[in-house]
PDB file of C-alpha atoms in Angstrom:
ATOM      1  CA  UNK A 283     -40.649  30.662  15.456  1.00  0.00           C
ATOM      2  CA  UNK A 284     -41.781  32.388  12.295  1.00  0.00           C
ATOM      3  CA  UNK A 285     -44.904  34.166  13.524  1.00  0.00           C
ATOM      4  CA  UNK A 286     -47.302  31.952  11.581  1.00  0.00           C
ATOM      5  CA  UNK A 287     -50.434  30.375  13.046  1.00  0.00           C
ATOM      6  CA  UNK A 288     -50.769  26.735  11.995  1.00  0.00           C
ATOM      7  CA  UNK A 289     -53.451  24.111  12.578  1.00  0.00           C
ATOM      8  CA  UNK A 290     -52.971  20.465  11.634  1.00  0.00           C
ATOM      9  CA  UNK A 291     -55.978  18.293  10.805  1.00  0.00           C
ATOM     10  CA  UNK A 292     -54.973  14.747  11.654  1.00  0.00           C
ATOM     11  CA  UNK A 293     -58.521  13.495  11.373  1.00  0.00           C
ATOM     12  CA  UNK A 294     -59.483  10.170   9.871  1.00  0.00           C
ATOM     13  CA  UNK A 295     -61.685  11.684   7.154  1.00  0.00           C
ATOM     14  CA  UNK A 296     -60.830  11.505   3.467  1.00  0.00           C
ATOM     15  CA  UNK A 297     -58.440  14.192   2.203  1.00  0.00           C
ATOM     16  CA  UNK A 298     -61.185  15.790   0.089  1.00  0.00           C
ATOM     17  CA  UNK A 299     -63.422  16.093   3.145  1.00  0.00           C
ATOM     18  CA  UNK A 300     -60.598  17.671   5.148  1.00  0.00           C
ATOM     19  CA  UNK A 301     -60.052  20.223   2.361  1.00  0.00           C
ATOM     20  CA  UNK A 302     -63.786  21.044   2.301  1.00  0.00           C
ATOM     21  CA  UNK A 303     -63.784  21.433   6.089  1.00  0.00           C
ATOM     22  CA  UNK A 304     -60.884  23.901   5.861  1.00  0.00           C
ATOM     23  CA  UNK A 305     -62.669  25.840   3.102  1.00  0.00           C
ATOM     24  CA  UNK A 306     -65.845  26.028   5.210  1.00  0.00           C
ATOM     25  CA  UNK A 307     -63.755  27.236   8.159  1.00  0.00           C
ATOM     26  CA  UNK A 308     -62.397  29.962   5.837  1.00  0.00           C
ATOM     27  CA  UNK A 309     -58.763  28.917   6.240  1.00  0.00           C
ATOM     28  CA  UNK A 310     -56.877  31.330   3.935  1.00  0.00           C
ATOM     29  CA  UNK A 311     -53.993  29.010   2.922  1.00  0.00           C
ATOM     30  CA  UNK A 312     -53.919  25.214   3.114  1.00  0.00           C
ATOM     31  CA  UNK A 313     -50.903  22.975   2.647  1.00  0.00           C
ATOM     32  CA  UNK A 314     -52.116  19.530   1.647  1.00  0.00           C
ATOM     33  CA  UNK A 315     -49.886  16.576   2.423  1.00  0.00           C
ATOM     34  CA  UNK A 316     -50.829  13.301   0.799  1.00  0.00           C
ATOM     35  CA  UNK A 317     -48.727  10.314  -0.220  1.00  0.00           C
ATOM     36  CA  UNK A 318     -47.470  12.063  -3.371  1.00  0.00           C
ATOM     37  CA  UNK A 319     -46.286  15.064  -1.363  1.00  0.00           C
ATOM     38  CA  UNK A 320     -44.647  12.884   1.271  1.00  0.00           C
ATOM     39  CA  UNK A 321     -42.666  11.055  -1.418  1.00  0.00           C
ATOM     40  CA  UNK A 322     -41.545  14.277  -3.134  1.00  0.00           C
ATOM     41  CA  UNK A 323     -40.942  16.314   0.032  1.00  0.00           C
ATOM     42  CA  UNK A 324     -43.238  19.072  -1.184  1.00  0.00           C
ATOM     43  CA  UNK A 325     -46.593  20.543  -0.228  1.00  0.00           C
ATOM     44  CA  UNK A 326     -49.641  21.078  -2.448  1.00  0.00           C
ATOM     45  CA  UNK A 327     -50.803  24.594  -1.575  1.00  0.00           C
ATOM     46  CA  UNK A 328     -54.358  25.884  -1.909  1.00  0.00           C
ATOM     47  CA  UNK A 329     -55.770  29.340  -1.370  1.00  0.00           C
ATOM     48  CA  UNK A 330     -59.333  29.802  -0.129  1.00  0.00           C
ATOM     49  CA  UNK A 331     -59.886  32.534  -2.729  1.00  0.00           C
ATOM     50  CA  UNK A 332     -57.855  31.226  -5.672  1.00  0.00           C
ATOM     51  CA  UNK A 333     -57.827  27.444  -5.341  1.00  0.00           C
ATOM     52  CA  UNK A 334     -54.727  25.455  -6.267  1.00  0.00           C
ATOM     53  CA  UNK A 335     -51.477  27.464  -6.132  1.00  0.00           C
ATOM     54  CA  UNK A 336     -49.245  24.549  -7.052  1.00  0.00           C
ATOM     55  CA  UNK A 337     -46.481  22.654  -5.319  1.00  0.00           C
ATOM     56  CA  UNK A 338     -43.955  24.254  -2.952  1.00  0.00           C
ATOM     57  CA  UNK A 339     -40.964  22.929  -1.077  1.00  0.00           C
ATOM     58  CA  UNK A 340     -41.421  23.460   2.644  1.00  0.00           C
ATOM     59  CA  UNK A 341     -38.685  26.122   2.773  1.00  0.00           C
ATOM     60  CA  UNK A 342     -40.104  27.995  -0.248  1.00  0.00           C
ATOM     61  CA  UNK A 343     -43.611  27.973   1.217  1.00  0.00           C
ATOM     62  CA  UNK A 344     -42.431  29.281   4.580  1.00  0.00           C
ATOM     63  CA  UNK A 345     -40.459  32.034   2.839  1.00  0.00           C
ATOM     64  CA  UNK A 346     -43.509  33.064   0.761  1.00  0.00           C
ATOM     65  CA  UNK A 347     -45.865  33.007   3.766  1.00  0.00           C
ATOM     66  CA  UNK A 348     -43.541  35.091   5.935  1.00  0.00           C
ATOM     67  CA  UNK A 349     -42.995  37.579   3.103  1.00  0.00           C
ATOM     68  CA  UNK A 350     -46.734  37.847   2.421  1.00  0.00           C
ATOM     69  CA  UNK A 351     -47.404  38.359   6.133  1.00  0.00           C
ATOM     70  CA  UNK A 352     -44.617  40.931   6.548  1.00  0.00           C
ATOM     71  CA  UNK A 353     -45.807  42.913   3.550  1.00  0.00           C
ATOM     72  CA  UNK A 354     -49.524  42.451   4.358  1.00  0.00           C
ATOM     73  CA  UNK A 355     -50.222  41.146   0.862  1.00  0.00           C
ATOM     74  CA  UNK A 356     -51.884  38.060  -0.542  1.00  0.00           C
ATOM     75  CA  UNK A 357     -50.021  35.070  -1.909  1.00  0.00           C
ATOM     76  CA  UNK A 358     -51.418  34.284  -5.364  1.00  0.00           C
ATOM     77  CA  UNK A 359     -49.009  32.029  -7.249  1.00  0.00           C
ATOM     78  CA  UNK A 360     -45.750  30.201  -6.770  1.00  0.00           C
ATOM     79  CA  UNK A 361     -42.995  32.735  -6.300  1.00  0.00           C
ATOM     80  CA  UNK A 362     -45.285  35.683  -6.951  1.00  0.00           C
ATOM     81  CA  UNK A 363     -47.150  37.849  -4.540  1.00  0.00           C
ATOM     82  CA  UNK A 364     -49.763  40.326  -5.651  1.00  0.00           C
ATOM     83  CA  UNK A 365     -49.897  43.767  -4.071  1.00  0.00           C
TER      84      UNK A 365
END
């Protein structure tokens, strides 16, 4: 357990529609997993405020999310957190 709340949308809608649904629901950080990400073992990460943050390995993303949560700051770019 890492203390993170996670929801998985396994719906049958197109990926773009699922992203829009998450944005409407005001989800702060989304990890998008499509075929490209499954092949590379990475996650495409999006912020509700900032849009695309780039590609993260699963371990790197978890590390960044836990650090951002622990320090009560917002994740803004790969490997960088803004205070």
